[in-house]
Short mmCIF file of C-alpha atoms in Angstrom, two decimals:
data_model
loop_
_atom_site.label_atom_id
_atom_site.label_comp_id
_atom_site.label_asym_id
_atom_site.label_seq_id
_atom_site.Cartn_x
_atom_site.Cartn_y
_atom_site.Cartn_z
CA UNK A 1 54.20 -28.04 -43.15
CA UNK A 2 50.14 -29.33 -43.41
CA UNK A 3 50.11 -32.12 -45.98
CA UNK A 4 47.02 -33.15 -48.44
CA UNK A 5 45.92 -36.71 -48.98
CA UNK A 6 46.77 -35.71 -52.97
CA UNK A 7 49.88 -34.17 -52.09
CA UNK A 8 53.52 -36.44 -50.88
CA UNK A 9 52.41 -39.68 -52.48
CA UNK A 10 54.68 -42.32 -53.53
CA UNK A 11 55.52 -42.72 -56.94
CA UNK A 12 53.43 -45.13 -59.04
CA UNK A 13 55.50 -48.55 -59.91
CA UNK A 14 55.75 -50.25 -63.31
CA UNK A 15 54.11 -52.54 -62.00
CA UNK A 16 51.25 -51.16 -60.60
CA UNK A 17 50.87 -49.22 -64.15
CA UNK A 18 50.57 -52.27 -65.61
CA UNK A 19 48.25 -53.99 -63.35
CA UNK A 20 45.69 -50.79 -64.40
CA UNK A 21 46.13 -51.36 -67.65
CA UNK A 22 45.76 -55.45 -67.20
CA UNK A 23 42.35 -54.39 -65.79
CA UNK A 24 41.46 -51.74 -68.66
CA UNK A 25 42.19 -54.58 -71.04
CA UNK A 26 39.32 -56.89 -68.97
CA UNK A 27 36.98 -54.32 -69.38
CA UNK A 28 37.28 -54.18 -72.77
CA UNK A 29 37.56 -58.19 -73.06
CA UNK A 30 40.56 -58.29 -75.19
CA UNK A 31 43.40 -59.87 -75.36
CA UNK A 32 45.24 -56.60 -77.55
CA UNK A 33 48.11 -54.83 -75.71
CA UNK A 34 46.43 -51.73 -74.34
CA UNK A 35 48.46 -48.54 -73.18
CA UNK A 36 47.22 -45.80 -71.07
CA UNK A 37 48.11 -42.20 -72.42
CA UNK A 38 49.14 -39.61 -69.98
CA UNK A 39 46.13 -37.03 -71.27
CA UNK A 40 42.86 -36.57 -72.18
CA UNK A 41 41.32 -38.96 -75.35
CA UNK A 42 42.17 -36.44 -77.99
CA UNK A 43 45.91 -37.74 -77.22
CA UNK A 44 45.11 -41.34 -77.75
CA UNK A 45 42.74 -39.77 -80.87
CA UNK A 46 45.38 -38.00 -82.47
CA UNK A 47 48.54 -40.38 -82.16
CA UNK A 48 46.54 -43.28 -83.55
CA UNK A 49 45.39 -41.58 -86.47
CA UNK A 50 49.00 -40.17 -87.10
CA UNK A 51 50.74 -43.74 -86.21
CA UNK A 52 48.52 -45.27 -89.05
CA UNK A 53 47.37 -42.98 -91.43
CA UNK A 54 49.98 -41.56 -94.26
CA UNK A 55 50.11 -40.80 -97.85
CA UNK A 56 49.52 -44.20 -99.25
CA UNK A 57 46.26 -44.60 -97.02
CA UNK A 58 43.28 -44.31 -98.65
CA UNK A 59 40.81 -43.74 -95.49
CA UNK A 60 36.91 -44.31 -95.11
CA UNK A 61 36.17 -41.23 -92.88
CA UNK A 62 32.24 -42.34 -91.72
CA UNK A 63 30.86 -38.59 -90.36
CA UNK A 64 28.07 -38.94 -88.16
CA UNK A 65 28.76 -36.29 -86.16
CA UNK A 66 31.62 -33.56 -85.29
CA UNK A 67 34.44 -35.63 -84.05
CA UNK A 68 34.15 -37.56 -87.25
CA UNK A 69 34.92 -34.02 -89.09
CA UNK A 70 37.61 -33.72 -86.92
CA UNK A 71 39.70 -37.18 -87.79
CA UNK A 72 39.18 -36.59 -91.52
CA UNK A 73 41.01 -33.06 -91.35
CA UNK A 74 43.55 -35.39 -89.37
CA UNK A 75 43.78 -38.15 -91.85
CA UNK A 76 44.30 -35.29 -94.57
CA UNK A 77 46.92 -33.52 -92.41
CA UNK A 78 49.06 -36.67 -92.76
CA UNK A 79 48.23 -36.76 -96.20
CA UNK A 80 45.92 -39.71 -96.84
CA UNK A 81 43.31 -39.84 -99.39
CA UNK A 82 40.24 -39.12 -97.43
CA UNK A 83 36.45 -40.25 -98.64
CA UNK A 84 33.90 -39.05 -96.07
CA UNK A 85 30.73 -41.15 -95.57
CA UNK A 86 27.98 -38.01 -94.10
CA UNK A 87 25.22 -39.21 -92.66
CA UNK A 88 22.59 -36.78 -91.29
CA UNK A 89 23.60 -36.30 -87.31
CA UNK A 90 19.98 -37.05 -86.44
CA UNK A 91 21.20 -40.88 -87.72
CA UNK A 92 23.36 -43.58 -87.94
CA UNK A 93 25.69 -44.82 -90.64
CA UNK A 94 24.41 -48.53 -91.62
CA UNK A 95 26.87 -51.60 -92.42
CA UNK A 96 25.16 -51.49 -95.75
CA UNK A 97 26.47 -47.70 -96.68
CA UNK A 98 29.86 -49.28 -95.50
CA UNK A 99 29.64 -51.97 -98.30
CA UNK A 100 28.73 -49.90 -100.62
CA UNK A 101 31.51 -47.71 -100.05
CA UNK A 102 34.15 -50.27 -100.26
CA UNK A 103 32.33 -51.56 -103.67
CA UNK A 104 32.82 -47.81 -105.01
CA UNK A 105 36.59 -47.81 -103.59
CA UNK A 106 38.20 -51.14 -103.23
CA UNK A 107 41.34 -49.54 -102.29
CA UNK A 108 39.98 -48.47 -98.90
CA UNK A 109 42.27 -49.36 -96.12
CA UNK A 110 41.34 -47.78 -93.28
CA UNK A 111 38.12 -47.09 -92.17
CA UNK A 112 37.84 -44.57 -89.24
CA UNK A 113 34.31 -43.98 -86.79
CA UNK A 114 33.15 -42.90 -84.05
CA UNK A 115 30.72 -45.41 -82.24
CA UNK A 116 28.74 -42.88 -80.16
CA UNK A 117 28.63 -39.34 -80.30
CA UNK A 118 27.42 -37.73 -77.29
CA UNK A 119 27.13 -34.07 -79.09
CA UNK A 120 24.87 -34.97 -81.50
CA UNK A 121 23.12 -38.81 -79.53
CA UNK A 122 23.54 -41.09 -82.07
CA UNK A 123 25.04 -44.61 -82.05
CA UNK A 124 26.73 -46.56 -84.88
CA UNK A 125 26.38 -50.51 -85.16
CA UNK A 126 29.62 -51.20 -84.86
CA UNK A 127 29.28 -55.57 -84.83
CA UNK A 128 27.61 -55.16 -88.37
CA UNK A 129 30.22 -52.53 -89.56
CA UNK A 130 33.07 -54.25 -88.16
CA UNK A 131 31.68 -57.55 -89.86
CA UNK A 132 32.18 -55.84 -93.21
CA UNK A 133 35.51 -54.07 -92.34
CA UNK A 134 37.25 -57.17 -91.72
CA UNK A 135 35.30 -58.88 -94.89
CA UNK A 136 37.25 -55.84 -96.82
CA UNK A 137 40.66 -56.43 -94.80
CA UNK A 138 40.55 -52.29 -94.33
CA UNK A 139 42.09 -51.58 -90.62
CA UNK A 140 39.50 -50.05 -88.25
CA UNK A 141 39.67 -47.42 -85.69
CA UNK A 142 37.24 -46.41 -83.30
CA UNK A 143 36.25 -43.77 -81.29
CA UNK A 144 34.70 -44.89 -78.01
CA UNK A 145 35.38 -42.48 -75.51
CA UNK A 146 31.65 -41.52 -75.03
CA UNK A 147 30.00 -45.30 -75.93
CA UNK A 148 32.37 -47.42 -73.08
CA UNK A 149 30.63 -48.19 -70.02
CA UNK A 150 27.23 -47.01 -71.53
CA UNK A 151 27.17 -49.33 -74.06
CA UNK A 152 29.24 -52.66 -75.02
CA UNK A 153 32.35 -52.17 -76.70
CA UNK A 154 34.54 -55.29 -77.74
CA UNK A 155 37.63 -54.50 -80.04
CA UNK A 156 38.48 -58.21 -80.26
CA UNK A 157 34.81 -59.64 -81.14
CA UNK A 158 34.27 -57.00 -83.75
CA UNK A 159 37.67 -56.80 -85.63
CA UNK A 160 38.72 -53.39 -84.14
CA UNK A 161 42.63 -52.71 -84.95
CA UNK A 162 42.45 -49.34 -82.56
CA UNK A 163 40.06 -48.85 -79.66
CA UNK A 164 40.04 -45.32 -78.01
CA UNK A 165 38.35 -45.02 -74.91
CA UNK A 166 38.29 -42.29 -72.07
CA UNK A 167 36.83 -42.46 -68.62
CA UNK A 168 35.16 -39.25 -67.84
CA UNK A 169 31.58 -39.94 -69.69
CA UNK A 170 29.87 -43.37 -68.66
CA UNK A 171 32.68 -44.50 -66.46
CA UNK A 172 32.01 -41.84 -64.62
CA UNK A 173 35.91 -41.41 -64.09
CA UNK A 174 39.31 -39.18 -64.91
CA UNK A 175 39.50 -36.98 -67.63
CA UNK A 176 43.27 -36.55 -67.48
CA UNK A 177 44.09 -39.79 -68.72
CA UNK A 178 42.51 -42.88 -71.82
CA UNK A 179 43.50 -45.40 -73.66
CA UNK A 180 43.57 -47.46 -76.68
CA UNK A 181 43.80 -51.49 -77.64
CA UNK A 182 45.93 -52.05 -80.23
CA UNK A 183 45.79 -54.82 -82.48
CA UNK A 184 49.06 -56.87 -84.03
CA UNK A 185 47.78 -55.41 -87.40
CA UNK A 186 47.97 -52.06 -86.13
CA UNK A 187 51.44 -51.97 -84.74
CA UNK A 188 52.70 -53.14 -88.27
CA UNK A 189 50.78 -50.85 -90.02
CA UNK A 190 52.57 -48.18 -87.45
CA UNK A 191 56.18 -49.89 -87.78
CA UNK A 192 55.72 -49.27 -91.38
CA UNK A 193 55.17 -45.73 -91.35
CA UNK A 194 57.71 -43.57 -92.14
CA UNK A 195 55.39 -40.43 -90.86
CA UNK A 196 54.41 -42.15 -87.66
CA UNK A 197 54.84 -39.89 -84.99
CA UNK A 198 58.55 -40.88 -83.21
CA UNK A 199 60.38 -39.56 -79.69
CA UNK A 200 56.93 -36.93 -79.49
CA UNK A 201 53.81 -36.93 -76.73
CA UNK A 202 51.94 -38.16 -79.43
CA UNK A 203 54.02 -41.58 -80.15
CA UNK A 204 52.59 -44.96 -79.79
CA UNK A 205 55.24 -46.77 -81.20
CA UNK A 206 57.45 -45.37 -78.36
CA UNK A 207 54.88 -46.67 -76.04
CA UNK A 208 55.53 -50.03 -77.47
CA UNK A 209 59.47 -49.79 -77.43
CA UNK A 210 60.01 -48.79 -74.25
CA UNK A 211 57.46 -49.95 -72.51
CA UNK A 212 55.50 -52.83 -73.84
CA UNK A 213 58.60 -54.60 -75.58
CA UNK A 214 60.75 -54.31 -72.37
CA UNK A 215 58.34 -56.23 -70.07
CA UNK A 216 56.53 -53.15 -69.17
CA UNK A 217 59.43 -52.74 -66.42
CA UNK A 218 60.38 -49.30 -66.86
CA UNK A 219 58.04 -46.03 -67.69
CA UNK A 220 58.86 -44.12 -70.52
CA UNK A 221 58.11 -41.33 -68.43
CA UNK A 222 56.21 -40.14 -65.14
CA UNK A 223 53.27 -40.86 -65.19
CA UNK A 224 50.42 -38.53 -64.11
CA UNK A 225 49.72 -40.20 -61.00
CA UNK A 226 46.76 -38.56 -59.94
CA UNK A 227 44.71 -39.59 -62.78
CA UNK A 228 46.39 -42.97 -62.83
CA UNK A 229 44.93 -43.85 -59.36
CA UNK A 230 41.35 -42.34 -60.33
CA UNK A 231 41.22 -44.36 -63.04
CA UNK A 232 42.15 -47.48 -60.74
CA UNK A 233 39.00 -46.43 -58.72
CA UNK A 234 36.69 -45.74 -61.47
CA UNK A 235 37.91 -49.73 -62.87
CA UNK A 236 37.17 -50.67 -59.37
CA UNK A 237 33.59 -49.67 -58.52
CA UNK A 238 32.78 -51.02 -62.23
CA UNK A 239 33.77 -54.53 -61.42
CA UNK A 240 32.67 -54.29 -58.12
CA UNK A 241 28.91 -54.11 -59.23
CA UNK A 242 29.64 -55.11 -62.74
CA UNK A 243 29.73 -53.62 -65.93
CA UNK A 244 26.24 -55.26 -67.57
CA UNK A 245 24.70 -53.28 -64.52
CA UNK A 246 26.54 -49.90 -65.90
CA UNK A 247 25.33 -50.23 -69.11
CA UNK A 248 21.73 -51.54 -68.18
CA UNK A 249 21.70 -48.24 -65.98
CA UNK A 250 22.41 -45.92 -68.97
CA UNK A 251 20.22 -47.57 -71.30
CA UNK A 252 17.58 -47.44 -68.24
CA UNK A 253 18.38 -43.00 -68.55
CA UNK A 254 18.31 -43.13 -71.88
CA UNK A 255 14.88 -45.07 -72.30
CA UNK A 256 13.00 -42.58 -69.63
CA UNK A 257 14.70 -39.55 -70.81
CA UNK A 258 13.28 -39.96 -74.57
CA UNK A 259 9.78 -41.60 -72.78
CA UNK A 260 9.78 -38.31 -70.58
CA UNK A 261 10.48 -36.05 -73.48
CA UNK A 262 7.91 -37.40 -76.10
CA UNK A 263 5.37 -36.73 -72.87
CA UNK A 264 5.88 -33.50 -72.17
CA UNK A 265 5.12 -31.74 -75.49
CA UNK A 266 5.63 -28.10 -75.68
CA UNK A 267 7.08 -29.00 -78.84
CA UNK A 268 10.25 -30.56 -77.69
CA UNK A 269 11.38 -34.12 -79.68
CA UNK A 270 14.03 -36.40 -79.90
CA UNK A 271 16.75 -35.07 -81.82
CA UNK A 272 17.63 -38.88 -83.25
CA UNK A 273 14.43 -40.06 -84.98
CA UNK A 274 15.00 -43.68 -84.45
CA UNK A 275 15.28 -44.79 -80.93
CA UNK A 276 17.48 -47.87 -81.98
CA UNK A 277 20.23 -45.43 -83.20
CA UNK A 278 20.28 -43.26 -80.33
CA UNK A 279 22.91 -43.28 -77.79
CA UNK A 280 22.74 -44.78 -74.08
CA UNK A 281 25.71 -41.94 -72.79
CA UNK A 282 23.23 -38.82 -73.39
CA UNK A 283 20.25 -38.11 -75.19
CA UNK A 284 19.43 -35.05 -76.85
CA UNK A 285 16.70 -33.04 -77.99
CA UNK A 286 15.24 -30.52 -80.72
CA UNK A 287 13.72 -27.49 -79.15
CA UNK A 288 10.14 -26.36 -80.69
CA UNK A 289 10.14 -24.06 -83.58
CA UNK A 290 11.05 -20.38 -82.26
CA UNK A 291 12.82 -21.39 -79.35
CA UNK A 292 16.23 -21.07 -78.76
CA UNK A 293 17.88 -23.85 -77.07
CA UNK A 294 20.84 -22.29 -75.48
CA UNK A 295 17.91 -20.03 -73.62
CA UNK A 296 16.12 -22.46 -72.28
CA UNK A 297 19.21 -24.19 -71.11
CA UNK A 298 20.14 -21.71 -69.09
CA UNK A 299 16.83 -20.72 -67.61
CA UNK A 300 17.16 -24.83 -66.49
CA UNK A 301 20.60 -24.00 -65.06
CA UNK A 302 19.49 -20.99 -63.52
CA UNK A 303 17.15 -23.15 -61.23
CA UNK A 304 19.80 -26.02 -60.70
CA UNK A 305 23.55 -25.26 -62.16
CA UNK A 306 24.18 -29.24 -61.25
CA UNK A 307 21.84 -30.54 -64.02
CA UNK A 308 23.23 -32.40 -66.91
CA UNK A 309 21.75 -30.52 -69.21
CA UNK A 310 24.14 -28.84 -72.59
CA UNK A 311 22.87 -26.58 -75.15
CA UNK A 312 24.28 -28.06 -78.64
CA UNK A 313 27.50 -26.75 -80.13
CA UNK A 314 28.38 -24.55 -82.93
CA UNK A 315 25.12 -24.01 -84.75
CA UNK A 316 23.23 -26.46 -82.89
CA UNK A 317 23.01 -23.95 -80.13
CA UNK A 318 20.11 -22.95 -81.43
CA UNK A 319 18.29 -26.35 -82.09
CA UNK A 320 20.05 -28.92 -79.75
CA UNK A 321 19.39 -29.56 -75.87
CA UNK A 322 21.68 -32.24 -74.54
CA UNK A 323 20.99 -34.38 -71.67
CA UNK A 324 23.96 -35.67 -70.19
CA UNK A 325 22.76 -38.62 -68.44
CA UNK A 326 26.06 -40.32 -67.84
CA UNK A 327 28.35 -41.43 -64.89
CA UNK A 328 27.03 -40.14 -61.36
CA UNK A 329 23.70 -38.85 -63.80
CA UNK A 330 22.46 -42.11 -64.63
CA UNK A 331 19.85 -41.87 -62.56
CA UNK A 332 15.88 -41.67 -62.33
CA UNK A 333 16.45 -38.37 -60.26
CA UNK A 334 18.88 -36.64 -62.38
CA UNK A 335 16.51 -37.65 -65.36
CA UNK A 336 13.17 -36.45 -63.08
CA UNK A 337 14.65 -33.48 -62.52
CA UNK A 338 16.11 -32.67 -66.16
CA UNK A 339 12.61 -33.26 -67.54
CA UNK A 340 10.94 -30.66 -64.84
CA UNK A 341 13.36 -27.90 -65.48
CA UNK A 342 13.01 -28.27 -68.91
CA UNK A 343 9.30 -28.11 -68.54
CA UNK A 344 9.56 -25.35 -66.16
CA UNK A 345 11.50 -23.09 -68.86
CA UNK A 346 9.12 -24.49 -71.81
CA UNK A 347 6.14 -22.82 -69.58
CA UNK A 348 8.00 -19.89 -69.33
CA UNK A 349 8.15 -19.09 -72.63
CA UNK A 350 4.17 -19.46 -73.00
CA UNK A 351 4.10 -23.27 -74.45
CA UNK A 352 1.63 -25.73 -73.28
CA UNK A 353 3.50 -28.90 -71.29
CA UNK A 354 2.41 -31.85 -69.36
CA UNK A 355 4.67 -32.58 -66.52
CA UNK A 356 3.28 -35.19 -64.73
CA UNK A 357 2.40 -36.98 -67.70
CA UNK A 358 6.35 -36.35 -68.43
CA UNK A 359 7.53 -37.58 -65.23
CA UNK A 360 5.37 -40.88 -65.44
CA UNK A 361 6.38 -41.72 -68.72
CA UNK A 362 9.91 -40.94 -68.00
CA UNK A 363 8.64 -43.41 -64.39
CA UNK A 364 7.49 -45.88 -66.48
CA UNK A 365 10.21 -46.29 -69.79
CA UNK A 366 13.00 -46.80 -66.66
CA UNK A 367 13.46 -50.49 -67.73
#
């Protein structure tokens, strides 16, 4: 019978699942127990919320993009009293609107946000807010699934209770598999909940029973080796040429992409006005007035299906190119070669570009 390197492999120790998350937990410089869920971040996402959240919680839901929309409908599924902080996607939420908030409602005690949202490329200043979170005493979750690896994120430094992160984005890694730091805080706040999620997929407290309060000896359950082992890899080759030189890299794409952009014209801008609020993982852009972005997307694709390039979703389909510079794309070619096919379908459609002057300045803002 022919075999596959993927295929007959021996099953993953307790041990050696611990020793990946022991090096999760060093990436993420804290000392919090960390577990490693057996799917995608959503998983991780979800059970937090769920674990923490019930109906004496009243939650500060900060919006600043869709995901945010997405753990407020959570938060009011397990029937916490939810106040939403909008900000405009084309922003960032500011320590100061946090403040304010808690002045309006002292009784805040949980504060959920996401720290970079690679659908709409913005980034949230998460020292600053987490300063004022932990001034308040209000438990904080975060969403960094798209932000780790592109950007620093440090759970115990900036008084984060839950710390989601995934690897697929800027660690260029598995999606099948993420994790979240958990703070002593948290677990209480979980133990305490009669609605926390128990003996389901979705459980962290069973995570901490049988795993992390037995010694981490004995898995729960299989785990999905596979992604276990990617992950490993994808830990690996960050250490290996460290993880300051991952996120300089990003920043690097993200600098030339929006230097490259403003250059070539044709009407085409940064979709985040301020470049100190927009993300390293992926920058996006606002197509000119009468264009459709979803078009020229896929007159871009049509040229080269392997670009990183996204047309916005829902109704920013219309407005919203994304360039996913992250991972294997965080590179001057993959950010070269975004900003000519973009040109090329600009010129298409009759507007007036300037591609070498887009291609030097994207050249030049590599830093």
């Amino acid at each position: 019978m022919s075999t596959h390197p993927f295929l007959g492999l021996a099953p993953l120790s307790a041990a050696h699942f611990a020793s990946i998350e022991d090096r999760v937990a060093r990436l993420l410089l804290t000392t919090q127990d960390v577990v490693i869920m057996q799917g995608e971040a959503l998983l991780p996402l979800e059970g937090a919320i769920r674990a923490a959240a019930g109906p004496g919680t009243t939650a500060l839901n900060v919006v600043t993009g869709p995901y945010g929309q997405t753990f407020g409908d959570w938060l009011r599924d397990c029937g916490a009293t939810v106040i939403d902080l909008a900000v405009p996607f084309h922003t960032a939420v500011t320590a100061g609107q946090i403040r304010e908030a808690f002045a309006a409602h002292p009784e805040i005690d949980f504060v959920s946000l996401v720290h970079a949202e690679a659908a709409t490329g913005n980034t949230n200043p998460v020292a600053e807010i987490g300063e004022a979170v932990r001034a308040h005493g209000a438990l904080f979750y975060l969403d960094a699934v798209a932000s780790i690896g592109a950007e620093p994120v440090l759970p115990d430094a900036w008084g984060v209770d839950l710390c989601v992160i995934g690897a697929q984005k800027a660690m260029g890694g598995p999606a099948g598999v993420s994790a979240v730091s958990v703070s002593e805080r948290a677990w209480a706040r979980m133990a305490a909940n009669p609605r926390a999620p128990r003996r389901s997929y979705l459980s962290l407290l069973d995570w901490k029973q049988r795993w992390i309060d037995g010694g981490r000896t004995a898995l729960p359950h299989a785990p999905a080796q596979l992604e276990m082992l990617a992950l490993q890899a994808c830990v690996e080759r960050i250490e290996a040429v460290g993880l300051e030189t991952v996120t300089a890299r990003h920043a690097a794409a993200a600098a030339a992409t929006r230097a490259g952009a403003l250059a070539l014209g044709g009407g085409l801008e940064p979709y985040v006005h301020d470049a100190a609020q927009a993300a390293p993982v992926a920058t996006t852009l606002r197509v000119p007035s009468g264009a459709v972005a979803s078009e020229l997307v896929a007159r871009a694709l049509a040229v080269d299906p392997a670009l990183p390039l996204a047309a916005g979703g829902g109704a920013l389909a219309k407005e919203m190119i994304r360039v996913n510079h992250y991972g294997p794309d965080a590179t001057r070619g993959a950010v070269r070669a975004s900003l000519t096919a973009l040109g090329t379908a600009l010129a298409e459609q009759g507007l007036s570009v300037d591609l070498r002057g887009a291609l030097r300045a994207a050249d030049h803002g590599w830093r």
